[in-house]
Coordinates of C-alpha atoms in Angstrom, one line a residue:
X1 CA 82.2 -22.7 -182.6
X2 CA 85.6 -21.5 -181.7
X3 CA 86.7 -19.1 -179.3
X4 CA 88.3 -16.0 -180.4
X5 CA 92.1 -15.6 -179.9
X6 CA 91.0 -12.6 -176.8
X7 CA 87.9 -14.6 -175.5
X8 CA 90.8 -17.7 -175.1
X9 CA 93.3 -15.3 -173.0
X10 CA 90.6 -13.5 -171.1
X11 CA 89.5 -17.5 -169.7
X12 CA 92.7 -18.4 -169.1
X13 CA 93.4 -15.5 -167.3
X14 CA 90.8 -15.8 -165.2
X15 CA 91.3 -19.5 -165.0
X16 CA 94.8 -18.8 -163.4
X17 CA 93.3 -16.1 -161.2
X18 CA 90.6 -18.2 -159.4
X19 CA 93.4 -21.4 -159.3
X20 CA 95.4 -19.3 -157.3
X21 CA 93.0 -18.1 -155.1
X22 CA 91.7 -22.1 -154.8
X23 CA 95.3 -22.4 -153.8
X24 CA 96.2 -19.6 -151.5
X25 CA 92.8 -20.9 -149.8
X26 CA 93.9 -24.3 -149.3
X27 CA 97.2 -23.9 -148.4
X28 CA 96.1 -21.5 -145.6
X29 CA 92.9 -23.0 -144.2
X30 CA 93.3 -27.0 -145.4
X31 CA 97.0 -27.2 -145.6
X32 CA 98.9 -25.1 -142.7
X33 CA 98.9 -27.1 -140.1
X34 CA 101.5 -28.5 -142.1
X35 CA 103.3 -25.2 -143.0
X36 CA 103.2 -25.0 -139.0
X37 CA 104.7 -27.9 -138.5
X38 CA 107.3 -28.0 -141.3
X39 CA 108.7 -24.1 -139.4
X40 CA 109.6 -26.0 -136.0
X41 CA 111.2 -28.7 -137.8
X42 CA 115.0 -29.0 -137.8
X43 CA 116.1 -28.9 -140.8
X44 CA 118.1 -32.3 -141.2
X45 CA 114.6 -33.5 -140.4
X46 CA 113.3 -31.4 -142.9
X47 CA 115.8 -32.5 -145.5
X48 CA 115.5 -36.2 -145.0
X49 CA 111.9 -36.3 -145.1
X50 CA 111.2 -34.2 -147.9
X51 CA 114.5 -36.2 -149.8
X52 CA 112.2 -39.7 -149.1
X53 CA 109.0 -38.0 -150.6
X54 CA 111.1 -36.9 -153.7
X55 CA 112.3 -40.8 -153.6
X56 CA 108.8 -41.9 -153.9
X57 CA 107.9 -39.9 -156.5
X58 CA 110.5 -41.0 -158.6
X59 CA 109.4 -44.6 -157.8
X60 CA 105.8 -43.6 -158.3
X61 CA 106.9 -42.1 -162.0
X62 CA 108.8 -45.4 -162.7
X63 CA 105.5 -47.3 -161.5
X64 CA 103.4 -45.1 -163.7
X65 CA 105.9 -44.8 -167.2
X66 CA 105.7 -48.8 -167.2
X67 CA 102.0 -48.9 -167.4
X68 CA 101.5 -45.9 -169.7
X69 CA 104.2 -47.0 -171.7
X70 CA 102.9 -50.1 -172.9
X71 CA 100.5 -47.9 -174.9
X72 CA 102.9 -45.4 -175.8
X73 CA 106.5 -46.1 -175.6
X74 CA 107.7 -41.9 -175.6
X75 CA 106.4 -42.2 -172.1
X76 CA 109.2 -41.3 -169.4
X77 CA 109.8 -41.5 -165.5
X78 CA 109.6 -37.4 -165.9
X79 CA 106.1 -38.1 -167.4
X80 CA 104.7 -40.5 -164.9
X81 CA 106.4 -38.0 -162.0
X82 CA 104.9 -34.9 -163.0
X83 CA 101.8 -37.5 -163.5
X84 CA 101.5 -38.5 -159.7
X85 CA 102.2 -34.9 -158.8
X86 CA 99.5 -33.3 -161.3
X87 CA 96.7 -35.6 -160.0
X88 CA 97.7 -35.0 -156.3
X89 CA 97.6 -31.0 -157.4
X90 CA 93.8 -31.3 -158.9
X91 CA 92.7 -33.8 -155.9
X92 CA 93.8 -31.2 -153.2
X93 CA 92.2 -27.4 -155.2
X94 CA 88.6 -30.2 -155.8
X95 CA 88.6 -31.2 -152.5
X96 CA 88.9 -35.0 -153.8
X97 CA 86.7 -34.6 -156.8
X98 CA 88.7 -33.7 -159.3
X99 CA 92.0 -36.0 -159.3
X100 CA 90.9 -39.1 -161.9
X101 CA 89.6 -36.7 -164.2
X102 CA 92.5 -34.7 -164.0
X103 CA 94.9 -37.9 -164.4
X104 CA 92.9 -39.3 -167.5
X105 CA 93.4 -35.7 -168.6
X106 CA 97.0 -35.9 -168.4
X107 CA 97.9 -39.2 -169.9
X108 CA 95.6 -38.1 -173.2
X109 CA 97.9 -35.0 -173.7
X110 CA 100.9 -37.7 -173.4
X111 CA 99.3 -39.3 -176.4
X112 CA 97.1 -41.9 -174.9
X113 CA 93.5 -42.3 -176.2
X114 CA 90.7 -41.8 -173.0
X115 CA 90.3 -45.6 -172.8
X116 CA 94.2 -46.2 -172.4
X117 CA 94.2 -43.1 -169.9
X118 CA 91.1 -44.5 -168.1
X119 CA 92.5 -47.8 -168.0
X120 CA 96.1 -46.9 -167.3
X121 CA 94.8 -44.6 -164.0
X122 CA 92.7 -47.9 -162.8
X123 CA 95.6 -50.0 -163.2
X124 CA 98.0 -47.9 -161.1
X125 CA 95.2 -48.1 -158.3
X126 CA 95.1 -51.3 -158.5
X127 CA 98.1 -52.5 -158.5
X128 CA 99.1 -50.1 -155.3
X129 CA 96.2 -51.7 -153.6
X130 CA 97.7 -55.1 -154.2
X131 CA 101.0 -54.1 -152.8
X132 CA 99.0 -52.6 -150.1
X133 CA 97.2 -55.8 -149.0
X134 CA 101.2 -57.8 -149.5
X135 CA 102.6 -55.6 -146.6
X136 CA 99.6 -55.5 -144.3
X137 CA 99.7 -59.1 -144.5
X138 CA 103.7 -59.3 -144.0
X139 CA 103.8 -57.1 -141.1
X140 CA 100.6 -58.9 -139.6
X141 CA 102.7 -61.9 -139.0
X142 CA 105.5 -60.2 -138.0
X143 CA 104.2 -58.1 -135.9
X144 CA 100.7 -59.0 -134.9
X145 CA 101.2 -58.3 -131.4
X146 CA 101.7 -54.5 -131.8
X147 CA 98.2 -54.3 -133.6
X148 CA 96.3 -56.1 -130.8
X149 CA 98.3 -54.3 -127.6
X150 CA 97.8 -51.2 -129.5
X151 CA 93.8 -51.2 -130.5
X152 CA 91.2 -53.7 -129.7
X153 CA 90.5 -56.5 -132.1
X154 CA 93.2 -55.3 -134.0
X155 CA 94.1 -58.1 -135.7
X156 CA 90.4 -58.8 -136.9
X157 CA 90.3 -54.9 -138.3
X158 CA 93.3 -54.9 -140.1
X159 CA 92.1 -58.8 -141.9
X160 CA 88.5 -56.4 -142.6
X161 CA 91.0 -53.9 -144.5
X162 CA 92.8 -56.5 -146.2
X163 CA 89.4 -58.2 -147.1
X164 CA 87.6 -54.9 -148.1
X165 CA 90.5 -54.2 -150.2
X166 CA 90.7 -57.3 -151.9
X167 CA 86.6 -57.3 -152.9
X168 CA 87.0 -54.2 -154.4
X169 CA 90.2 -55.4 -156.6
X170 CA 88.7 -58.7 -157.1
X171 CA 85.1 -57.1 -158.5
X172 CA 87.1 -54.9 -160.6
X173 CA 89.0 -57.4 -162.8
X174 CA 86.2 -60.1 -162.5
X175 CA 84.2 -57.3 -164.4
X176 CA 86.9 -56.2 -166.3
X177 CA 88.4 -59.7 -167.5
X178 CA 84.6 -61.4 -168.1
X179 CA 82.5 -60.0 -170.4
X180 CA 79.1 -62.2 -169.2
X181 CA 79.9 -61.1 -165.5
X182 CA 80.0 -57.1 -166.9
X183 CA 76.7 -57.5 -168.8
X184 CA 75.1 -59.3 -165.6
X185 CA 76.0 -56.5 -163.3
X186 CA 75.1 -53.7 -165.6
X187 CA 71.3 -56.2 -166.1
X188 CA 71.1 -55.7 -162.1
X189 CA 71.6 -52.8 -161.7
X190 CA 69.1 -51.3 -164.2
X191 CA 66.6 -53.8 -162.6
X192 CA 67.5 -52.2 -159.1
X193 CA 68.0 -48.5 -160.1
X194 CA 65.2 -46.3 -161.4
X195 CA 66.6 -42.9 -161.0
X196 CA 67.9 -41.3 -164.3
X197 CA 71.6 -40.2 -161.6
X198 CA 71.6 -43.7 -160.5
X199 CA 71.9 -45.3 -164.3
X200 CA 74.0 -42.3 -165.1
X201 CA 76.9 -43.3 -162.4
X202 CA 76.5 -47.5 -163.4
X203 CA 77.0 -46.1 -167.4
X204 CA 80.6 -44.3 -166.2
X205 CA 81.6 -47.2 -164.2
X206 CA 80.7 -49.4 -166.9
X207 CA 82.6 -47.5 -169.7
X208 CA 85.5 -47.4 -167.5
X209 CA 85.4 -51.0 -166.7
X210 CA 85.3 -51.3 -170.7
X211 CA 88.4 -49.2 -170.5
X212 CA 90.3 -51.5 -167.7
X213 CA 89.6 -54.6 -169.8
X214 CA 92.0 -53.3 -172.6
X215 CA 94.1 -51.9 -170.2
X216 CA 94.9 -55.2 -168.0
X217 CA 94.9 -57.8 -171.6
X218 CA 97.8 -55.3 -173.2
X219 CA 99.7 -54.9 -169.5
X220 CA 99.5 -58.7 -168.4
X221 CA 101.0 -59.7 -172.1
X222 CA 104.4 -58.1 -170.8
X223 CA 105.1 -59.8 -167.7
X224 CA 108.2 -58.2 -167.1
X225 CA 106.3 -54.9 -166.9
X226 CA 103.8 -56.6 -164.8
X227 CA 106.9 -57.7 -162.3
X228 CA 108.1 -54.3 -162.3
X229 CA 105.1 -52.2 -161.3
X230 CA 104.4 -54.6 -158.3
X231 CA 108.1 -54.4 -157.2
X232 CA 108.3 -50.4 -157.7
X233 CA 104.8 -50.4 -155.5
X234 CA 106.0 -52.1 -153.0
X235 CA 109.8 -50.2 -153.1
X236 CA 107.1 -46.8 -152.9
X237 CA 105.4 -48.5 -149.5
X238 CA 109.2 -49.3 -148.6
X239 CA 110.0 -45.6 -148.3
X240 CA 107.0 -44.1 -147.2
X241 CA 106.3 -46.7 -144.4
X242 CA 110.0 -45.7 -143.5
X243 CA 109.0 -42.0 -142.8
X244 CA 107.8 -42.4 -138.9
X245 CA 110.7 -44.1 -138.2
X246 CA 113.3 -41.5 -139.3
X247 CA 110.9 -38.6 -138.0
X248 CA 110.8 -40.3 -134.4
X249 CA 114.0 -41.3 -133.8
X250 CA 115.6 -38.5 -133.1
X251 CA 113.9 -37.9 -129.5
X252 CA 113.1 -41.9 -129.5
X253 CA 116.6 -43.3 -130.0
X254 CA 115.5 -46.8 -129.0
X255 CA 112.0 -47.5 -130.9
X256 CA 111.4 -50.5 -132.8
X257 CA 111.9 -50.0 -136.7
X258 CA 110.1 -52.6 -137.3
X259 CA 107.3 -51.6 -134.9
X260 CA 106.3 -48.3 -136.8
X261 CA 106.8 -49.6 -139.8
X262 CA 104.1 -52.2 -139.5
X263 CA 101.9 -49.3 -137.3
X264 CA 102.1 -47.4 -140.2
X265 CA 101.0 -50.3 -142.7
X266 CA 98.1 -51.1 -140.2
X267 CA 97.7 -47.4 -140.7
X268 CA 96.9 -47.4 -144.4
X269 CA 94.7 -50.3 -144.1
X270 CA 92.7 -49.2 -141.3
X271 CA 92.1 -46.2 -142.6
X272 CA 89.5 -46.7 -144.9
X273 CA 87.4 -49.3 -142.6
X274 CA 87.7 -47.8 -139.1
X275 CA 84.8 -44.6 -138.5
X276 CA 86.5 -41.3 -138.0
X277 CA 84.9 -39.3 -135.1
X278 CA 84.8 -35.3 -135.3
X279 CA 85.5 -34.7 -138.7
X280 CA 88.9 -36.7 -138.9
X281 CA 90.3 -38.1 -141.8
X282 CA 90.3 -41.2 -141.2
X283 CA 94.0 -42.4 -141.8
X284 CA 94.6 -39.1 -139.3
X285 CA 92.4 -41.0 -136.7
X286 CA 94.2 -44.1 -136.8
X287 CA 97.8 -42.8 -137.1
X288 CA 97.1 -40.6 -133.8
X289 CA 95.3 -43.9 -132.3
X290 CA 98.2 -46.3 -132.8
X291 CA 101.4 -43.6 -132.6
X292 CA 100.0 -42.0 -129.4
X293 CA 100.8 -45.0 -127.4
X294 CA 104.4 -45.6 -128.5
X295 CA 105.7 -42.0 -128.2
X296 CA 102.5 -39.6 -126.9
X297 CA 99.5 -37.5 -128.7
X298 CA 101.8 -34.5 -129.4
X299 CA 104.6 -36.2 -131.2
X300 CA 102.0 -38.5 -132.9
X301 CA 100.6 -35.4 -134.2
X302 CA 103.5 -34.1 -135.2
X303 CA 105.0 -36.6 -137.0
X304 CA 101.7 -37.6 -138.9
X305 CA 101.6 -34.1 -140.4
X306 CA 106.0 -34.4 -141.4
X307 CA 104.5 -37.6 -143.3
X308 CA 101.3 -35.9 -145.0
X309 CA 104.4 -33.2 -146.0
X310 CA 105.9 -36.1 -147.5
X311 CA 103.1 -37.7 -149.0
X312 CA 100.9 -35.2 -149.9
X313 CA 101.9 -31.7 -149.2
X314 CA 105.1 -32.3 -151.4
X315 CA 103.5 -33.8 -154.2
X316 CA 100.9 -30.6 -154.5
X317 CA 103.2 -28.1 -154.6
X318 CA 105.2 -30.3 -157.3
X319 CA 101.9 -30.2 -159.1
X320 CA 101.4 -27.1 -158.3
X321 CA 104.8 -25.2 -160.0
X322 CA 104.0 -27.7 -163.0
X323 CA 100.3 -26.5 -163.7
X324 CA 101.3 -23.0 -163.3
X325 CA 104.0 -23.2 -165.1
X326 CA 102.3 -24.5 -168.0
X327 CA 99.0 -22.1 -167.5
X328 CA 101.3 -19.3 -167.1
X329 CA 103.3 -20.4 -170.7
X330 CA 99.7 -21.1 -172.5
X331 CA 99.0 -17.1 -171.4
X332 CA 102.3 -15.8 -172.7
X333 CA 101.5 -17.9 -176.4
X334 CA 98.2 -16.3 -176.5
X335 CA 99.3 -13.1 -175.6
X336 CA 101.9 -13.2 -178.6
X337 CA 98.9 -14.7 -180.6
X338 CA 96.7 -11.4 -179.7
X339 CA 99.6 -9.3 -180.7
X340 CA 99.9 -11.0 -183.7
X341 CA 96.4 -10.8 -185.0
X342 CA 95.8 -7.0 -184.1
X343 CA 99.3 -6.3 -185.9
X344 CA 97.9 -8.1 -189.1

């Protein structure tokens, strides 16, 4: 049954009311340390960092139009930018929840069926993961010293990220690219779970396994696309593993580029394996635990929360302007609408 013209506007309206009480919630309590931060920045600071996060963006649009585009060919850089940005928006007002749902969401309005939206939003995560595990593995020659002065056993935690990284990519397309190895695991794990929540969970994983086999067969036939999405992930790391650098050195003039650039890729990797004590995100933990020793606690702190501006802060409020934008259009139509049908 449809909703009525009035019933439409009156959830809308009070869609757009609670999202921007979500919002002026987050941004006070969740995100303003940031805002803190962001006020005693100089504003050449300010400037360049939030110029490299735009950078990224772009990159990250570019990454996204050549993987969506091989299912529909109308898709832009502009799409896959507002893309990255609207799935940041949704993972920051759910708390994490809500930001694949929200992508699949937004490829299917650009014209691609659920499957290709599904498939599309496992294929940009894995192929950052990839370029992930190339740089850790670059900067762990290079500079493999720095990781073990810096944190004990270092070298064999970062080779755990890498390796934890690489299971879940590797169990991913084995699933996705064998058909026999999908049924197998999907056998197992009806013989091992009982519970009804359980079986639900392996079902959605399944379906959107289903969903990364099409995906990956119609990417992998263009290999030029294929060479372009790993180049423009790795440009993406380029920039943002670039960000502590140009925050620090200012007040460190003589800090080793190279040397935060690999901290920071050490960062990313660690993140996810090392435990975070007290309630710290876990990249937060690490980043403090390697920067501290190179330039202190405070300026640790405060450059980690310049590059969650430039990495995360910055891409909400992109997502942000674009979802009201378009909530606060999709009012005024159905005001006009409302109008309309009481005039007739």
């Amino acid at each position: 049954m449809k909703l009525s013209i009035n019933r439409k506007l009156i959830l809308n309206i009070l869609l757009f009311t609670v999202m921007i009480g979500i919002i002026i919630f987050v941004i006070r309590d969740s995100l303003g340390d940031i805002f803190t931060e962001l006020g005693r920045t100089s504003l050449p600071v300010l400037l360049g960092v939030t110029a490299l996060g735009l950078v990224s963006q772009v990159i990250e649009g570019y990454t996204i139009k050549n993987i969506a585009g091989e299912f529909n060919p109308q898709f832009t850089v502009r799409d896959g930018f507002f893309a990255s940005a609207y799935a940041t928006f949704y993972r920051v007002i759910t708390f994490g929840t809500g930001s694949i749902v929200s992508e699949v969401i937004y490829y299917h309005k650009k014209e691609l069926t659920y499957s290709e939206a599904t498939g599309t939003s496992a294929l940009r995560m894995i192929t950052y993961k990839i370029a992930l595990m190339v740089w850790a593995l670059v900067f762990l020659v290079i500079k493999s010293s720095a990781i073990q002065a810096h944190i004990a056993n270092g070298i064999f935690l970062v080779l755990a990220g890498v390796l934890v990284t690489l299971l879940i990519i590797s169990s991913l397309l084995v699933l996705s690219l064998n058909i026999n190895a999908q049924v197998l695991f999907v056998i197992i794990c009806n013989r091992l779970f009982k519970r009804q929540k359980l079986r639900d969970i392996v079902d959605q994983l399944n379906n959107q396994v289903y969903s990364l086999r099409g995906a990956i067969k119609t990417f992998i036939r263009d290999r030029n696309a294929v060479i372009r999405v790993f180049c423009s992930n790795m440009a993406k790391l380029v920039v943002w593993y670039s960000l502590p650098f140009f925050i620090l050195v200012k007040d460190y003039p003589y800090i080793d580029i190279w040397l935060t650039v690999a901290l920071i890729s050490f960062t990313v990797i660690l993140g996810g394996v090392l435990p975070a004590p007290g309630g710290i995100g876990g990249f937060e933990f690490v980043y403090v635990l390697l920067f501290r020793n190179i330039v202190g606690k405070v300026d640790a702190v405060s450059s980690l929360l310049l590059y969650r501006y430039a990495t995360y802060l910055l891409p909400f409020l992109i997502g942000m302007i674009y979802v009201l934008f378009n909530k606060q259009r999709q009012i005024n139509h159905e005001i006009k609408e409302a109008k309309k049908e009481v005039n007739d």
